[in-house]
Structure formats: structure tokens, C-alpha cells
Coordinates of C-alpha atoms in Angstrom, one line a residue:
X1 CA -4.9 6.0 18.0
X2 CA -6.8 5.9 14.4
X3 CA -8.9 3.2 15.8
X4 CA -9.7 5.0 19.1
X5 CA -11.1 7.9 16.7
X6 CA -12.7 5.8 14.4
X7 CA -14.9 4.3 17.5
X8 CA -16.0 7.8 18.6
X9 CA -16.9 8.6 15.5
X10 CA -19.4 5.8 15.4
X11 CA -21.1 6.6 18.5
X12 CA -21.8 10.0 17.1
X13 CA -18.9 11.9 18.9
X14 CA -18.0 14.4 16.4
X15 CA -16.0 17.1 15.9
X16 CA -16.1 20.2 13.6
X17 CA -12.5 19.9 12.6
X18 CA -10.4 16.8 11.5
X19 CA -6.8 16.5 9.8
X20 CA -6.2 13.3 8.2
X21 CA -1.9 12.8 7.6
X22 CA 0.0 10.6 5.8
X23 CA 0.1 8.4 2.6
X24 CA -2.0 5.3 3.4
X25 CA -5.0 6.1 1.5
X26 CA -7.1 3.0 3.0
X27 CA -7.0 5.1 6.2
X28 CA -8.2 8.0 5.0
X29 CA -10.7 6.7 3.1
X30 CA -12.2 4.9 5.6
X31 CA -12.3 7.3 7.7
X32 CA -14.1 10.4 5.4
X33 CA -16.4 7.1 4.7
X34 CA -16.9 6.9 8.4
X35 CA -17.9 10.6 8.7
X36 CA -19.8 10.0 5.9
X37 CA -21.8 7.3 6.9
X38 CA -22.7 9.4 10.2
X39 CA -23.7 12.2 8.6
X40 CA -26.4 11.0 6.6
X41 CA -29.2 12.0 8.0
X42 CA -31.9 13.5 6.1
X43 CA -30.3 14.8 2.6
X44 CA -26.4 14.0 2.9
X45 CA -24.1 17.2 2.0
X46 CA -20.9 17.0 0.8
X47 CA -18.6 19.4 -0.6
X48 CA -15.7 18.8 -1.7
X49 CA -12.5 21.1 -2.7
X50 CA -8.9 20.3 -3.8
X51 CA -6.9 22.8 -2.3
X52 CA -4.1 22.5 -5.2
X53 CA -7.2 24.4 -7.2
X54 CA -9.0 26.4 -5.2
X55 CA -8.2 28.6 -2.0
X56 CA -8.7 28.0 1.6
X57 CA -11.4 30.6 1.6
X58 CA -13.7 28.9 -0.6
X59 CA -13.5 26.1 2.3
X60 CA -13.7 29.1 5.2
X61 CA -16.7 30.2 3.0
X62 CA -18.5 27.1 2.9
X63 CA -17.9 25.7 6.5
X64 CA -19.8 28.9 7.8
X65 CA -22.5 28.7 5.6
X66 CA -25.8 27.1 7.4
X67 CA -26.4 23.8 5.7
X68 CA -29.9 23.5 4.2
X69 CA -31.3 19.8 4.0
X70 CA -28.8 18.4 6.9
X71 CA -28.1 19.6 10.6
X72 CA -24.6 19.2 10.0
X73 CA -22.7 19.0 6.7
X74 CA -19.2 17.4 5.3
X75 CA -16.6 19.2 3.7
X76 CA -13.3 17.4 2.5
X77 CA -10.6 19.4 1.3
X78 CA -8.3 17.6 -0.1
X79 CA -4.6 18.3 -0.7
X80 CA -3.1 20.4 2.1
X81 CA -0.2 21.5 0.9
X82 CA 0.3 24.5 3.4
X83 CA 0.8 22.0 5.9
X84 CA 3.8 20.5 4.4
X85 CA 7.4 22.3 3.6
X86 CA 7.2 23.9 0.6
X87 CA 9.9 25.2 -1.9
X88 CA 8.9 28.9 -1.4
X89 CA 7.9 30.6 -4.9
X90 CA 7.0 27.0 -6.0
X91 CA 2.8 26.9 -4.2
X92 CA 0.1 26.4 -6.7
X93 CA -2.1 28.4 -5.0
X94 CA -1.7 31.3 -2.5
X95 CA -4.0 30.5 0.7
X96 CA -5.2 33.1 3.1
X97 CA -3.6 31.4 6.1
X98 CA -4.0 34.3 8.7
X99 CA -8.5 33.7 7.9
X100 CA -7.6 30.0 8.2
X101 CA -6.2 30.7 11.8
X102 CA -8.9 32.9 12.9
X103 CA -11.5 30.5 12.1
X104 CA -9.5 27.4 13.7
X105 CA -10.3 29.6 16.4
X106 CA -14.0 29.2 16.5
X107 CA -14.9 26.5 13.6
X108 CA -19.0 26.0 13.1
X109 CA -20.7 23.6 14.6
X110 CA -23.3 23.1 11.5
X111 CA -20.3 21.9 9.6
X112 CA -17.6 19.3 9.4
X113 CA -14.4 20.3 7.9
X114 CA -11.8 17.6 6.8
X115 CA -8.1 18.4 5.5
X116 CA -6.6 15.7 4.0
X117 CA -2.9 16.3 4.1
X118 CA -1.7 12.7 2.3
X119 CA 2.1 13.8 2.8
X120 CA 4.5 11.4 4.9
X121 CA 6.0 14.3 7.4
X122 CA 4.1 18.1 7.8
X123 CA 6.0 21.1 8.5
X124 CA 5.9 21.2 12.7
X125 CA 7.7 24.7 11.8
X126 CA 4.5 26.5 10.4
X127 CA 2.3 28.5 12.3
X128 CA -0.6 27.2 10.9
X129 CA 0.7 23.5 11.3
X130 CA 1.3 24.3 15.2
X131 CA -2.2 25.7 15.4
X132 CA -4.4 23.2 13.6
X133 CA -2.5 20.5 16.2
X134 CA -4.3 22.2 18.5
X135 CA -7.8 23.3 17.1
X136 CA -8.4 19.9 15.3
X137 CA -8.3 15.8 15.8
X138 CA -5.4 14.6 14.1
X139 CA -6.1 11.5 11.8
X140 CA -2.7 9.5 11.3
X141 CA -3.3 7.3 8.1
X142 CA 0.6 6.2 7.8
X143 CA 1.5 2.9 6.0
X144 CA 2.0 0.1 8.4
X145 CA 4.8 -1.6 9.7
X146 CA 5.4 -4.6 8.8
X147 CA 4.8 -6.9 11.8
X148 CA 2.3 -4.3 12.4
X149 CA 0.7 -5.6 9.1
X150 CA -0.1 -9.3 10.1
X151 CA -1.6 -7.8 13.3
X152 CA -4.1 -6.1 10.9
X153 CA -5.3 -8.7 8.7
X154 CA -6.5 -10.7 11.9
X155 CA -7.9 -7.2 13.2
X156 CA -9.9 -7.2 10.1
X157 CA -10.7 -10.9 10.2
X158 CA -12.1 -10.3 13.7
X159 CA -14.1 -7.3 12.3
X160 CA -16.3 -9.4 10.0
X161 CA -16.6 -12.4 13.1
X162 CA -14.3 -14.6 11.5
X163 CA -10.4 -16.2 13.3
X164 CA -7.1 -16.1 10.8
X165 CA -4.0 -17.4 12.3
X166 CA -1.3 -15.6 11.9
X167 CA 1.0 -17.8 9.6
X168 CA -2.1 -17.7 7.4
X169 CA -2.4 -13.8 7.8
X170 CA 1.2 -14.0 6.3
X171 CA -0.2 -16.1 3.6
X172 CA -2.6 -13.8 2.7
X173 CA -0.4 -10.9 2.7
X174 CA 2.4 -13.0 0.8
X175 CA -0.5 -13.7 -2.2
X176 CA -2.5 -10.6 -2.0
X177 CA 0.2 -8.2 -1.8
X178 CA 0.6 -5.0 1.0
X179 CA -2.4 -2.8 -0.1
X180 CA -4.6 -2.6 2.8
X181 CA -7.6 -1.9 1.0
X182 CA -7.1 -5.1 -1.8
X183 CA -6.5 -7.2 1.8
X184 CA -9.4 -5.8 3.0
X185 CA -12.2 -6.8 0.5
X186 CA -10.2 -9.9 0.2
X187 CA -11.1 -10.7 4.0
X188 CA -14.6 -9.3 3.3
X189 CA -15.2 -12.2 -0.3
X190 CA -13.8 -15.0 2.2
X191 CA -16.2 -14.1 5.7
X192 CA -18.6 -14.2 2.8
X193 CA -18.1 -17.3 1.4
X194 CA -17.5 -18.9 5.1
X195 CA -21.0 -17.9 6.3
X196 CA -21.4 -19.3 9.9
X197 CA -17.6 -21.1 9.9
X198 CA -15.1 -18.9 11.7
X199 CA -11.8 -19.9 10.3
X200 CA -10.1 -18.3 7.4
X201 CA -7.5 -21.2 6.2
X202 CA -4.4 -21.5 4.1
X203 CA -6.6 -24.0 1.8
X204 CA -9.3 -21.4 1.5
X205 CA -6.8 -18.6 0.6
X206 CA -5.2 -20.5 -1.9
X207 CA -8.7 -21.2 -3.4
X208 CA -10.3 -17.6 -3.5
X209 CA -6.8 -15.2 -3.2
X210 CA -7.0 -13.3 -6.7
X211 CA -3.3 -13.1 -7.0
X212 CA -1.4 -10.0 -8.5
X213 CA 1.2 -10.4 -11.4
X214 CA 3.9 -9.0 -9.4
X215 CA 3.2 -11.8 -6.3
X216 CA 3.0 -14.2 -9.4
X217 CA 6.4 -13.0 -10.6
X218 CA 8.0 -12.6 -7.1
X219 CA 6.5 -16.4 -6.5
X220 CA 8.5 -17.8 -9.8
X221 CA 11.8 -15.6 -9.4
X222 CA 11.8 -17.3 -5.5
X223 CA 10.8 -20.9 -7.1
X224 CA 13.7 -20.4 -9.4
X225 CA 16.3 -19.3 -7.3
X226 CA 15.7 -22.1 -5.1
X227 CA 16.1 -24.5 -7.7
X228 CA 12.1 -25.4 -7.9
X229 CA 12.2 -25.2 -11.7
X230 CA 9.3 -27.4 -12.1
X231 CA 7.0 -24.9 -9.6
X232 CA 8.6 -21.7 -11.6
X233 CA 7.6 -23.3 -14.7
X234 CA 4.0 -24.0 -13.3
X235 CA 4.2 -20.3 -12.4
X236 CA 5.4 -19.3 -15.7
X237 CA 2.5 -21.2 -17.6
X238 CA -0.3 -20.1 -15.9
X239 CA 1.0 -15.9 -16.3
X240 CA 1.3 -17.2 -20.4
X241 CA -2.7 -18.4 -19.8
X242 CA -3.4 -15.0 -18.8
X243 CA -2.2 -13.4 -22.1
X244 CA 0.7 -11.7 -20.1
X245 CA 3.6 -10.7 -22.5
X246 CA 7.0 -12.6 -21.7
X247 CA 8.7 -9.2 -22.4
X248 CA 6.7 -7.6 -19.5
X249 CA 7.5 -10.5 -16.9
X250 CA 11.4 -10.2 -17.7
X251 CA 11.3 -6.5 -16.7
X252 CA 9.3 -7.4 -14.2
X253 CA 11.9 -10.1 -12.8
X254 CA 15.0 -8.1 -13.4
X255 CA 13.0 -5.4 -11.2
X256 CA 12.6 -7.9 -8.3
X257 CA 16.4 -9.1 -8.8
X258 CA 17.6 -5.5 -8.4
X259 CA 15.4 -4.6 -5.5
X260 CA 17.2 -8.1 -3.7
X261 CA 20.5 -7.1 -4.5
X262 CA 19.8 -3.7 -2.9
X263 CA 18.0 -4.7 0.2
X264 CA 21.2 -7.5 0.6
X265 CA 24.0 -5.0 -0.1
X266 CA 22.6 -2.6 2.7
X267 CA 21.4 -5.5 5.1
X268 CA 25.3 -5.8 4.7
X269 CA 26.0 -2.6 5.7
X270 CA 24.1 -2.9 8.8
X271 CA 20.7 -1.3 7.8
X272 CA 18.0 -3.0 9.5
X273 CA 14.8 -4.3 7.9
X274 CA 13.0 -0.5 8.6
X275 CA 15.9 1.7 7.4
X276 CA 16.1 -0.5 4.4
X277 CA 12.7 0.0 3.9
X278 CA 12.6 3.6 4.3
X279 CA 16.1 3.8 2.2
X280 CA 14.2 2.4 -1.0
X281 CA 11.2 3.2 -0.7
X282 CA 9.6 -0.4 0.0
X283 CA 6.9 -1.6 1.7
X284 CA 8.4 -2.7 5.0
X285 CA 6.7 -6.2 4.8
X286 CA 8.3 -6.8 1.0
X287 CA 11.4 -5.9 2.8
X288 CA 10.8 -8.1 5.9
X289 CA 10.0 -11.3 3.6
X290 CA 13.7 -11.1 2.2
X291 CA 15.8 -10.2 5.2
X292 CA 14.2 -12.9 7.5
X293 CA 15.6 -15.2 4.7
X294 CA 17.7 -18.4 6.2
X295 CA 19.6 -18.8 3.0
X296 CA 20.1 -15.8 1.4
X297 CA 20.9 -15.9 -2.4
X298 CA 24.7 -14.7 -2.8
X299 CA 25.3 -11.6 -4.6
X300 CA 26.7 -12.8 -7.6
X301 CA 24.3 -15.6 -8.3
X302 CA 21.7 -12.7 -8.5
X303 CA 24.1 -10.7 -10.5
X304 CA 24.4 -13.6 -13.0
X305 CA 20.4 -14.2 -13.3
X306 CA 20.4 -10.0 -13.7
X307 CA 22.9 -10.6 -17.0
X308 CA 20.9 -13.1 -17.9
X309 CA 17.5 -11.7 -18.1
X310 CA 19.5 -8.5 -19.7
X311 CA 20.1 -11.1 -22.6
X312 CA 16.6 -12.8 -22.6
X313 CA 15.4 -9.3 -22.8
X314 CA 17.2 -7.9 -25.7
X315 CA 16.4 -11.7 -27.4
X316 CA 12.4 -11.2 -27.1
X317 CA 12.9 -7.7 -28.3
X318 CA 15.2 -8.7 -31.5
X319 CA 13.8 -12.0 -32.6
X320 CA 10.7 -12.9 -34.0
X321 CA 9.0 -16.4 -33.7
X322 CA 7.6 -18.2 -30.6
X323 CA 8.5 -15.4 -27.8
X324 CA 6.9 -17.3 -25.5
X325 CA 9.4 -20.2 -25.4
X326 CA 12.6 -17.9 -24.7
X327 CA 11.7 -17.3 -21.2
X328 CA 10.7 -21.0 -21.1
X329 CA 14.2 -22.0 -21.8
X330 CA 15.7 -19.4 -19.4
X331 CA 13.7 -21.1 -16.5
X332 CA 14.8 -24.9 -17.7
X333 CA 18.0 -23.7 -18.6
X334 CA 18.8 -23.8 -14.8
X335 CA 17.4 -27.5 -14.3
X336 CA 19.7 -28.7 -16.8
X337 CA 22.7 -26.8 -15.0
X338 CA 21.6 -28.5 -11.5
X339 CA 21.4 -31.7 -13.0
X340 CA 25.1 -31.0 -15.0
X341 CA 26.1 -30.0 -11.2
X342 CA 24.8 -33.4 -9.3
X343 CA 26.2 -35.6 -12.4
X344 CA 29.9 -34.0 -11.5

């Protein structure tokens, strides 16, 4: 649907009223850039109002004023929050929503008017909710799913004339991380580099993929788990290159432990991938990576590494000395128990 909108936007179709929903902010950003980008002819106006501040009228106001160096002009208002269910007595501002229903009415033509409502759900209850349905093309920039995701990437790939497969797309996504945006301009750097080649490899994403600390943490936890100590260590090194603090990579591995011990315990209960997802709040690709897991981890070997990291955690914080090597020994420490294991 998004994309169906976006393509009529390009060829100029246009119309005076737009609603953009939901919570993934690459959509709606690329979309008002859209707008943006069609509306510059002449001297580009755009106004913009955050609706937590400022009334509805001031919008009203300016949407029926004549533009002065453009035919039509831009207004985003941002924030919404009329169009969402609302603990009553608790509204920052009190909008004028009868004047915002008359003028749904008969919006201006000289102006384009843009409510960006970045809540998951509106209030279908509402008056005004029902009528702005009707008066204006809704924009739904939700987060995607995670199949939905891969999809995407080659999409995107296919966007800037280049081919990803999609076990490579799943590379991409497993290094880069979920933000569409980051994935985006990392697609962009790569169609770049490629010039007149077409395909976007595993080789080539391993070589140009900046990586984030938490897909570097999430890669060492998983190489550690599965016994890899020498690729967790590898892991480990590097992050210690990059100045980051041993303390802040422990938190940041008990987090990921915690998160797997949740997404197993209600994968027991019978949740599926997307209710687990929704249930905690998760990306549902960072959820899909663990349940589609041949071997899961059992519950109390997690549980164990959890106590253990508790310990490691509370040693960096107490002890003075070589920090560094703490965490070190945590990570060999289950090499030496593996190899204590195979000499039984």
C-alpha cells in the first residue's frame, strides 16, 4: 500500500491531505522527503508544527493561507496525539477539533497538510479519527515483519539496479541490525562501491558492513554458547580495539541472555514467533533468528552463563587492575570446561 502511494506521489499525484501512522520512522521519513522533493518548485515552503506545542489552529491557519514563492506549499505537523486514545485530563494541549472537522471538509488546494501520528494503534472510536479516514490518504509506516524484512532489503537492492540473494539479505540484516534506514544507506555505500556489477555478496558484506556493538555482542554470546571460544574470543578482541568498556559488554550480554530465556520460556508456552515479538517488545526478525534455532540452548545453561556474568560483573566493578582480562577468562573459562568434558 505505502509503496502504491509513494509512486503517485512521484508522478505528481498529490493530495491536500496525508496522515502518516505508526512507529517506523524510515517510512515516514521518506515519505515527507517524497513530498518534499515534489514540491520544490520555485522557493520550497515548509512549515512545520509539533502539535504537543501548539494547536491545531495554527496548522488550520496556515494551510489556508495562499503560499507566496510556491504554487503549493508543505506543512508537517507532527505529533498527533488527538488521533490516539488518550487518558482524559492528561492532553498537553487542547485542539479545536470541531475547526479541524470542518476544514477536513474542504482542505486547500494551495497547501499540503501532513499529520504524522507515529503511534502503533489510533483511536478508530474518535470522531475525528473516523473522519480524517475519510477526508485524507492514510500513510501506514508500521515496523516490518520479519520475513517481510528480507523481502525489503532485495526491494531496496533492486531500487539502486543492483541483485541480493536472499540468504545474503539475511546476512545483511544479521550484521547490520533491523533499522531500515541504517540497512538502507548500507545498500546505497555497497551499489556504490559495485558501480556497473549487479550482485551484492556475502564477501562484499562482510568487507563494507559497519557492524553495531550490539550485532558484535549478540555474534560472541552465539559463538560462545556454541562452544566457538576461539571466534568469541576473536569477537571479544576486536570490541577491546575499539576502546569498548568490558563492563558495558557484560550488561550488554546478560541483556541478550535474558531476552533468550524469555523468548524460550514463551516459545514453550505456545507463543509463536509474532506474539513473542509483540509480548516483549522485539523486533520480530531478532525474535525469528532465535526461534528458528535447530538446537536451542537449554534453560539452565543460560541461567548458569546469567550467574555467571552477574559475578564477572560485580568483579569488574570491585577490582582494580587489568579489567580487560576478567571477561577474557570468562570466555576461555568455557574452553577449558569443554576440554575437562571430552578428557572424561
Amino acid at each position: 500500500m505505502i509503496t502504491s502511494i509513494w509512486k503517485a506521489i512521484r508522478n505528481g499525484q498529490i493530495d491536500p491531505v496525508y496522515v502518516i501512522t505508526g512507529t517506523e520512522s524510515y517510512f515516514i521519513e521518506k515519505t515527507l522527503d517524497l513530498l518534499k522533493t515534489k514540491l520544490t518548485d520555485g522557493e520550497p515552503e515548509f512549515i512545520n508544527f509539533d502539535l504537543d506545542e501548539v494547536p491545531v489552529d495554527y496548522v488550520i491557519e496556515e494551510a489556508d493561507t495562499i503560499p507566496f514563492f510556491s504554487d503549493r506549499k508543505l506543512i508537517i505537523a507532527k505529533n498527533a496525539s488527538f488521533l490516539k486514545a488518550a487518558e482524559r485530563g492528561k492532553e498537553k494541549i487542547d485542539h479545536n477539533l470541531k475547526a479541524l472537522e470542518a476544514w477536513l471538509e474542504n482542505p486547500p488546494s494551495s497547501s499540503v497538510t501532513v499529520f504524522v501520528a507515529p503511534y502503533e494503534k489510533l483511536d478508530e472510536r474518535k470522531k475525528i479519527t473516523k473522519l480524517i479516514k475519510q477526508h485524507a490518504v492514510m500513510v501506514e509506516a508500521k515496523a516490518l515483519q520479519a520475513n517481510d524484512l528480507e523481502v525489503w532489503v532485495q526491494h531496496e537492492a533492486k531500487q539502486f539496479g543492483k541483485h541480493i540473494e536472499k540468504s545474503s539479505a539475511q546476512r545483511l540484516i544479521e550484521m547490520a541490525g533491523t533499522n531500515l534506514t541504517l540497512l538502507s544507506s548500507e545498500i546505497e555505500k555497497m551499489s556504490l562501491y559495485l558501480g556497473a556489477e549487479e550482485e551484492i555478496t556475502d564477501e562484499l558484506i562482510e568487507q563494507m558492513t559497519a557492524r553495531t556493538l550490539e550485532q558484535d555482542a549478540f555474534k560472541m554470546l552465539q559463538a560462545y554458547l556454541d562452544g566457538d571460544i576461539s571466534e568469541a574470543l576473536s569477537v571479544y578482541y576486536d570490541l577491546i580495539r575499539q576502546k569498548e568498556e568490558p563492563v558495558a559488554l557484560t550488561a550488554l550480554l546478560a541483556s541478550q541472555i535474558r531476552f533468550m530465556v524469555h523468548v524460550y520460556y514463551l516459545q514453550k508456552k505456545g507463543y509463536h514467533a509474532q506474539q513473542i515479538s509483540k509480548q516483549l517488545k522485539a523486533h520480530p526478525y531478532r525474535v525469528k533468528l532465535l526461534v528458528e534455532k535447530r538446537q536451542q540452548i537449554p534453560e539452565q545453561r543460560l541461567l548458569e552463563v546469567l550467574n555467571d556474568l552477574a559475578e564477572i560483573d560485580l568483579q569488574l566493578k570491585t577490582q582494580s587492575g587489568n579489567r580487560e582480562r576478567i571477561l577474557e577468562f570468562f570466555l576461555m573459562k568455557r574452553k577449558q570446561a569443554r576440554k575437562a568434558g571430552i578428557a572424561q
